[in-house]
Amino acid sequence: MENLLQAWQEFIKGKRGRKDTQEFELDLMANIITLNDELVNFIYQHSGYQAFNISDPKPRNIHKASVRDRLLHHAIYRQLYPFFDKTFIVDSFSCRNNKGTHKAINRFRSMAYQVSKNNTKTVWVLKCDIKKFFANIDHNILKNILVSYIPDQQIIWLLNRVIDSFETMPDKGLPLGNLTSQLLVNIYMNEFDQFVKHQLKQKYYIRYADDFVFLSENKESLINIIKLIKDFLGQKLQLQIHPNKISLTTLASGVDYLGYVNFPHHRVLRTKTKRRMLRLVNNKNLPSYLGVLKHANCYGLEQEALNRAGLSNY
């Protein structure tokens, strides 16, 4: 009960104006007591999802659970995240406290500096991402991973209820939009992270969700690990690297990673992002775009954005 009540306080932030949240809150204590009773008596059933599409900027299919189920996701997350976060590698940056894209990009720059021996060596970067990542998470593999960490069968029962609440095909897929999905995919991909670190012995590796990079001064060493990566992902996790999204280039030629094109001494905004920003920028969203630009070498672009928003003297 205490965990559900604390989870509600976290969940409600920024959502008080929403109709579904208001309806749940009208009879809050009765709803939480009922949910708690169902959990205690092992009769809890996860309800369905509301599907909708967003563009951020890529089109994505989001599946939104009911308020009751999302409250439970928060309660699960706040108990399991602190434990699992300690098992993750330092250079996994997605959906973790005090991480995120900008820290990942700064880590990329730091690694590049080390690999280049203070910009005296060529830096090769192998970049990959996984095909239809969330849609291809295998339920049975995920459940086996969880069992290896969690001996408590009651927790496993509950996690299985959440995992089995959604499928893209039989025993496959996690919904984009669930708080628990963010944690579960990190637990899933931690198997790969540990393989990269302990079996492949790759020191210069960064992962953000399904996008990951390896840095080396030796081009051949990166070519040699491509098959090993594919085999591990395919055999152990039932995942495939997107065949059109494997690139092996030098940092000097520019590496497009996490929205920025990175070079040895600077980084710039990706061309598509730049065009979209100049098309959409206005007085209201300007601070957000300026926040993105401050992480790149984009003084001219910043001035153009200010002009487009009618704030040239900002």
Short mmCIF file of C-alpha atoms in Angstrom, two decimals:
data_model
loop_
_atom_site.label_atom_id
_atom_site.label_comp_id
_atom_site.label_asym_id
_atom_site.label_seq_id
_atom_site.Cartn_x
_atom_site.Cartn_y
_atom_site.Cartn_z
CA MET A 1 0.00 0.00 0.00
CA GLU A 2 2.72 2.45 0.97
CA ASN A 3 4.58 1.84 -2.29
CA LEU A 4 1.39 2.32 -4.35
CA LEU A 5 0.63 5.59 -2.55
CA GLN A 6 4.15 6.91 -3.05
CA ALA A 7 4.06 5.78 -6.69
CA TRP A 8 0.83 7.77 -7.13
CA GLN A 9 2.50 10.96 -5.88
CA GLU A 10 5.22 10.52 -8.51
CA PHE A 11 2.84 9.45 -11.25
CA ILE A 12 0.41 12.36 -10.82
CA LYS A 13 3.02 15.08 -11.43
CA GLY A 14 2.08 17.00 -14.57
CA LYS A 15 -1.04 14.86 -15.18
CA ARG A 16 -3.69 16.41 -12.93
CA GLY A 17 -5.46 18.06 -15.87
CA ARG A 18 -6.02 14.80 -17.76
CA LYS A 19 -9.49 13.27 -17.79
CA ASP A 20 -8.43 9.65 -17.13
CA THR A 21 -6.26 10.72 -14.19
CA GLN A 22 -9.05 12.87 -12.71
CA GLU A 23 -11.51 9.98 -12.97
CA PHE A 24 -9.13 7.64 -11.13
CA GLU A 25 -8.45 10.27 -8.46
CA LEU A 26 -12.17 10.79 -7.74
CA ASP A 27 -12.13 7.49 -5.86
CA LEU A 28 -8.39 7.26 -5.28
CA MET A 29 -8.19 5.28 -2.05
CA ALA A 30 -10.83 2.74 -3.14
CA ASN A 31 -8.98 2.25 -6.45
CA ILE A 32 -5.61 1.78 -4.73
CA ILE A 33 -7.07 -0.60 -2.11
CA THR A 34 -8.68 -2.69 -4.88
CA LEU A 35 -5.43 -2.80 -6.83
CA ASN A 36 -3.50 -3.77 -3.70
CA ASP A 37 -6.00 -6.55 -2.89
CA GLU A 38 -5.68 -7.96 -6.41
CA LEU A 39 -1.90 -8.02 -6.08
CA VAL A 40 -1.93 -9.61 -2.63
CA ASN A 41 -4.36 -12.32 -3.81
CA PHE A 42 -2.58 -12.88 -7.18
CA ILE A 43 -5.67 -12.10 -9.23
CA TYR A 44 -4.35 -8.90 -10.86
CA GLN A 45 -4.91 -8.73 -14.60
CA HIS A 46 -3.30 -6.06 -16.79
CA SER A 47 -5.86 -4.32 -19.02
CA GLY A 48 -5.41 -3.38 -22.67
CA TYR A 49 -3.65 -0.46 -24.33
CA GLN A 50 -4.71 2.62 -26.25
CA ALA A 51 -2.59 2.92 -29.41
CA PHE A 52 -1.65 6.19 -31.10
CA ASN A 53 1.10 7.53 -33.36
CA ILE A 54 3.56 10.33 -32.69
CA SER A 55 6.44 11.88 -34.62
CA ASP A 56 9.52 12.70 -32.53
CA PRO A 57 10.62 13.25 -35.39
CA LYS A 58 10.48 9.60 -36.52
CA PRO A 59 6.97 8.08 -36.62
CA ARG A 60 6.44 5.90 -33.55
CA ASN A 61 3.55 3.75 -32.43
CA ILE A 62 2.88 4.40 -28.73
CA HIS A 63 0.74 2.12 -26.56
CA LYS A 64 -0.73 3.77 -23.49
CA ALA A 65 -1.91 1.68 -20.54
CA SER A 66 -4.76 2.62 -18.22
CA VAL A 67 -4.08 4.90 -15.23
CA ARG A 68 -4.41 1.91 -12.90
CA ASP A 69 -1.80 -0.09 -14.79
CA ARG A 70 0.54 2.86 -15.20
CA LEU A 71 0.36 3.44 -11.44
CA LEU A 72 1.46 -0.17 -10.96
CA HIS A 73 4.30 0.34 -13.47
CA HIS A 74 5.54 3.23 -11.32
CA ALA A 75 5.31 1.10 -8.18
CA ILE A 76 7.31 -1.70 -9.84
CA TYR A 77 9.85 0.72 -11.30
CA ARG A 78 10.60 2.52 -8.04
CA GLN A 79 11.40 -0.82 -6.36
CA LEU A 80 13.40 -2.48 -9.15
CA TYR A 81 15.27 0.42 -10.78
CA PRO A 82 17.68 1.07 -7.84
CA PHE A 83 18.69 -2.60 -7.82
CA PHE A 84 19.12 -3.09 -11.56
CA ASP A 85 20.80 0.26 -12.18
CA LYS A 86 23.78 -0.99 -10.14
CA THR A 87 24.17 -3.94 -12.53
CA PHE A 88 24.38 -1.75 -15.67
CA ILE A 89 27.64 -0.61 -17.23
CA VAL A 90 28.69 3.02 -16.81
CA ASP A 91 28.40 3.71 -20.53
CA SER A 92 24.73 2.78 -20.94
CA PHE A 93 22.93 6.14 -21.13
CA SER A 94 19.25 5.63 -21.99
CA CYS A 95 16.46 6.04 -19.39
CA ARG A 96 18.77 6.24 -16.40
CA ASN A 97 19.11 8.85 -13.66
CA ASN A 98 21.86 11.42 -14.34
CA LYS A 99 22.47 10.07 -17.85
CA GLY A 100 20.77 10.99 -21.17
CA THR A 101 21.78 11.98 -24.70
CA HIS A 102 23.96 14.97 -23.83
CA LYS A 103 26.02 12.99 -21.32
CA ALA A 104 26.36 10.22 -23.91
CA ILE A 105 27.63 12.73 -26.49
CA ASN A 106 30.12 14.20 -24.01
CA ARG A 107 31.31 10.68 -23.17
CA PHE A 108 31.74 10.04 -26.90
CA ARG A 109 33.96 13.11 -27.17
CA SER A 110 35.99 12.03 -24.11
CA MET A 111 36.51 8.52 -25.53
CA ALA A 112 37.49 9.92 -28.93
CA TYR A 113 40.13 12.08 -27.26
CA GLN A 114 41.56 9.03 -25.46
CA VAL A 115 41.56 6.80 -28.56
CA SER A 116 43.17 9.54 -30.67
CA LYS A 117 45.96 9.95 -28.09
CA ASN A 118 45.27 13.68 -27.81
CA ASN A 119 44.29 13.99 -31.49
CA THR A 120 47.45 12.36 -32.84
CA LYS A 121 45.83 9.11 -34.14
CA THR A 122 42.95 8.34 -36.48
CA VAL A 123 39.76 7.35 -34.64
CA TRP A 124 37.56 4.72 -36.29
CA VAL A 125 33.92 4.50 -35.19
CA LEU A 126 31.65 1.49 -35.72
CA LYS A 127 28.02 2.51 -35.35
CA CYS A 128 25.03 0.14 -35.29
CA ASP A 129 21.40 0.04 -34.28
CA ILE A 130 18.89 -2.75 -33.82
CA LYS A 131 16.05 -3.45 -36.20
CA LYS A 132 12.58 -2.88 -34.68
CA PHE A 133 14.04 -2.99 -31.19
CA PHE A 134 10.99 -2.85 -28.89
CA ALA A 135 8.88 -4.98 -31.23
CA ASN A 136 11.42 -7.84 -31.19
CA ILE A 137 12.14 -8.20 -27.46
CA ASP A 138 11.60 -11.91 -26.77
CA HIS A 139 9.35 -12.50 -23.75
CA ASN A 140 10.81 -15.86 -22.77
CA ILE A 141 14.42 -14.65 -22.96
CA LEU A 142 13.51 -11.57 -20.90
CA LYS A 143 11.74 -13.70 -18.28
CA ASN A 144 14.76 -16.01 -17.99
CA ILE A 145 17.06 -13.03 -17.49
CA LEU A 146 14.78 -11.68 -14.74
CA VAL A 147 14.69 -15.08 -12.99
CA SER A 148 18.50 -15.10 -12.91
CA TYR A 149 18.40 -11.89 -10.82
CA ILE A 150 15.16 -12.24 -8.85
CA PRO A 151 14.57 -15.36 -6.70
CA ASP A 152 11.21 -14.11 -5.39
CA GLN A 153 8.50 -15.94 -7.38
CA GLN A 154 5.83 -13.41 -6.40
CA ILE A 155 7.76 -10.59 -8.08
CA ILE A 156 8.36 -12.81 -11.12
CA TRP A 157 4.63 -13.56 -11.30
CA LEU A 158 3.86 -9.83 -11.39
CA LEU A 159 6.55 -9.01 -13.96
CA ASN A 160 5.25 -11.82 -16.17
CA ARG A 161 1.77 -10.26 -16.00
CA VAL A 162 3.21 -6.95 -17.24
CA ILE A 163 5.40 -8.54 -19.95
CA ASP A 164 2.54 -10.70 -21.26
CA SER A 165 0.15 -7.73 -21.41
CA PHE A 166 1.45 -6.78 -24.87
CA GLU A 167 2.59 -8.56 -28.02
CA THR A 168 3.59 -7.53 -31.55
CA MET A 169 3.66 -11.23 -32.45
CA PRO A 170 3.47 -14.34 -30.24
CA ASP A 171 5.79 -13.90 -27.20
CA LYS A 172 7.47 -10.83 -28.72
CA GLY A 173 7.47 -7.12 -28.12
CA LEU A 174 7.25 -4.50 -25.39
CA PRO A 175 5.07 -1.37 -25.64
CA LEU A 176 6.67 1.98 -26.32
CA GLY A 177 5.26 4.20 -23.59
CA ASN A 178 5.44 1.95 -20.52
CA LEU A 179 7.79 3.09 -17.76
CA THR A 180 8.52 -0.59 -17.06
CA SER A 181 9.47 -1.10 -20.73
CA GLN A 182 12.31 1.40 -20.36
CA LEU A 183 13.76 -0.59 -17.48
CA LEU A 184 13.10 -4.01 -19.05
CA VAL A 185 14.90 -3.17 -22.32
CA ASN A 186 17.93 -1.98 -20.34
CA ILE A 187 17.90 -5.26 -18.38
CA TYR A 188 17.62 -7.13 -21.70
CA MET A 189 20.43 -5.21 -23.40
CA ASN A 190 22.63 -5.39 -20.32
CA GLU A 191 23.32 -8.97 -21.46
CA PHE A 192 24.86 -7.53 -24.61
CA ASP A 193 26.70 -4.78 -22.70
CA GLN A 194 28.33 -7.37 -20.44
CA PHE A 195 29.30 -9.47 -23.48
CA VAL A 196 30.91 -6.43 -25.11
CA LYS A 197 32.85 -5.55 -21.97
CA HIS A 198 33.88 -8.99 -20.68
CA GLN A 199 34.02 -11.19 -23.78
CA LEU A 200 34.93 -8.74 -26.55
CA LYS A 201 36.98 -6.62 -24.09
CA GLN A 202 35.86 -3.40 -25.76
CA LYS A 203 36.85 -0.44 -23.62
CA TYR A 204 35.46 2.29 -25.88
CA TYR A 205 31.77 1.43 -26.25
CA ILE A 206 28.63 3.51 -25.65
CA ARG A 207 25.00 2.43 -25.85
CA TYR A 208 21.89 4.59 -25.89
CA ALA A 209 18.81 2.30 -26.13
CA ASP A 210 19.34 0.41 -29.42
CA ASP A 211 22.00 2.78 -30.81
CA PHE A 212 25.56 1.83 -29.97
CA VAL A 213 29.08 2.76 -31.03
CA PHE A 214 32.58 1.33 -30.70
CA LEU A 215 35.70 3.48 -31.03
CA SER A 216 39.19 2.25 -31.91
CA GLU A 217 42.38 3.37 -33.62
CA ASN A 218 42.42 -0.05 -35.33
CA LYS A 219 39.93 -0.39 -38.20
CA GLU A 220 40.47 -4.16 -38.57
CA SER A 221 39.64 -4.84 -34.92
CA LEU A 222 36.24 -3.22 -35.43
CA ILE A 223 35.61 -5.14 -38.66
CA ASN A 224 36.43 -8.37 -36.78
CA ILE A 225 33.81 -7.83 -34.06
CA ILE A 226 30.86 -7.20 -36.41
CA LYS A 227 30.14 -10.91 -36.89
CA LEU A 228 30.57 -11.59 -33.15
CA ILE A 229 28.08 -8.82 -32.34
CA LYS A 230 25.56 -10.13 -34.87
CA ASP A 231 25.91 -13.71 -33.61
CA PHE A 232 25.44 -12.77 -29.95
CA LEU A 233 22.42 -10.57 -30.62
CA GLY A 234 20.84 -13.16 -32.91
CA GLN A 235 21.52 -16.28 -30.86
CA LYS A 236 21.21 -14.97 -27.31
CA LEU A 237 18.68 -12.14 -27.65
CA GLN A 238 16.83 -12.87 -30.93
CA LEU A 239 17.68 -9.38 -32.22
CA GLN A 240 19.10 -8.21 -35.53
CA ILE A 241 21.31 -5.26 -36.37
CA HIS A 242 19.64 -3.09 -38.98
CA PRO A 243 21.57 -3.99 -42.18
CA ASN A 244 21.36 -0.43 -43.55
CA LYS A 245 22.51 1.17 -40.31
CA ILE A 246 25.97 -0.32 -39.85
CA SER A 247 28.63 2.28 -40.52
CA LEU A 248 32.39 2.25 -40.06
CA THR A 249 33.94 5.67 -40.60
CA THR A 250 36.65 7.91 -39.24
CA LEU A 251 35.77 10.59 -36.74
CA ALA A 252 37.47 13.13 -39.04
CA SER A 253 34.84 12.44 -41.72
CA GLY A 254 32.02 13.11 -39.23
CA VAL A 255 30.03 10.61 -37.17
CA ASP A 256 26.27 11.12 -36.94
CA TYR A 257 25.31 9.97 -33.44
CA LEU A 258 22.36 10.93 -31.21
CA GLY A 259 21.31 13.93 -33.27
CA TYR A 260 24.74 15.52 -33.73
CA VAL A 261 27.49 15.08 -36.32
CA ASN A 262 30.68 14.65 -34.32
CA PHE A 263 34.17 15.67 -35.48
CA PRO A 264 37.52 15.61 -33.62
CA HIS A 265 37.31 19.22 -32.44
CA HIS A 266 33.65 20.14 -32.72
CA ARG A 267 30.12 18.89 -33.31
CA VAL A 268 27.26 20.27 -35.37
CA LEU A 269 23.55 19.62 -35.55
CA ARG A 270 22.36 16.92 -37.97
CA THR A 271 21.16 18.52 -41.25
CA LYS A 272 17.63 17.11 -40.97
CA THR A 273 17.35 18.37 -37.39
CA LYS A 274 18.60 21.80 -38.43
CA ARG A 275 16.03 22.07 -41.24
CA ARG A 276 13.20 20.92 -38.99
CA MET A 277 14.20 23.40 -36.29
CA LEU A 278 14.32 26.37 -38.69
CA ARG A 279 10.91 25.35 -40.06
CA LEU A 280 9.23 24.99 -36.67
CA VAL A 281 11.04 27.43 -34.35
CA ASN A 282 8.88 30.10 -32.73
CA ASN A 283 8.84 32.28 -29.64
CA LYS A 284 7.34 29.49 -27.51
CA ASN A 285 9.68 26.60 -28.38
CA LEU A 286 12.83 28.70 -28.84
CA PRO A 287 14.31 27.91 -25.38
CA SER A 288 14.11 24.17 -26.11
CA TYR A 289 15.94 24.57 -29.41
CA LEU A 290 18.57 26.83 -27.83
CA GLY A 291 19.09 24.07 -25.26
CA VAL A 292 19.85 21.63 -28.09
CA LEU A 293 22.16 24.09 -29.84
CA LYS A 294 24.26 24.85 -26.77
CA HIS A 295 25.70 21.33 -26.98
CA ALA A 296 27.02 21.97 -30.51
CA ASN A 297 29.20 24.50 -32.32
CA CYS A 298 26.30 26.34 -33.94
CA TYR A 299 26.62 30.09 -33.31
CA GLY A 300 25.40 31.03 -36.81
CA LEU A 301 22.49 28.62 -36.58
CA GLU A 302 21.60 29.97 -33.15
CA GLN A 303 21.39 33.50 -34.57
CA GLU A 304 19.25 32.29 -37.45
CA ALA A 305 16.88 30.55 -35.03
CA LEU A 306 16.60 33.77 -33.01
CA ASN A 307 15.82 35.71 -36.17
CA ARG A 308 13.16 33.19 -37.24
CA ALA A 309 11.54 33.48 -33.79
CA GLY A 310 11.59 37.29 -34.05
CA LEU A 311 14.11 37.66 -31.23
CA SER A 312 17.27 38.80 -32.99
CA ASN A 313 18.27 40.89 -29.98
CA TYR A 314 17.77 38.02 -27.52
#
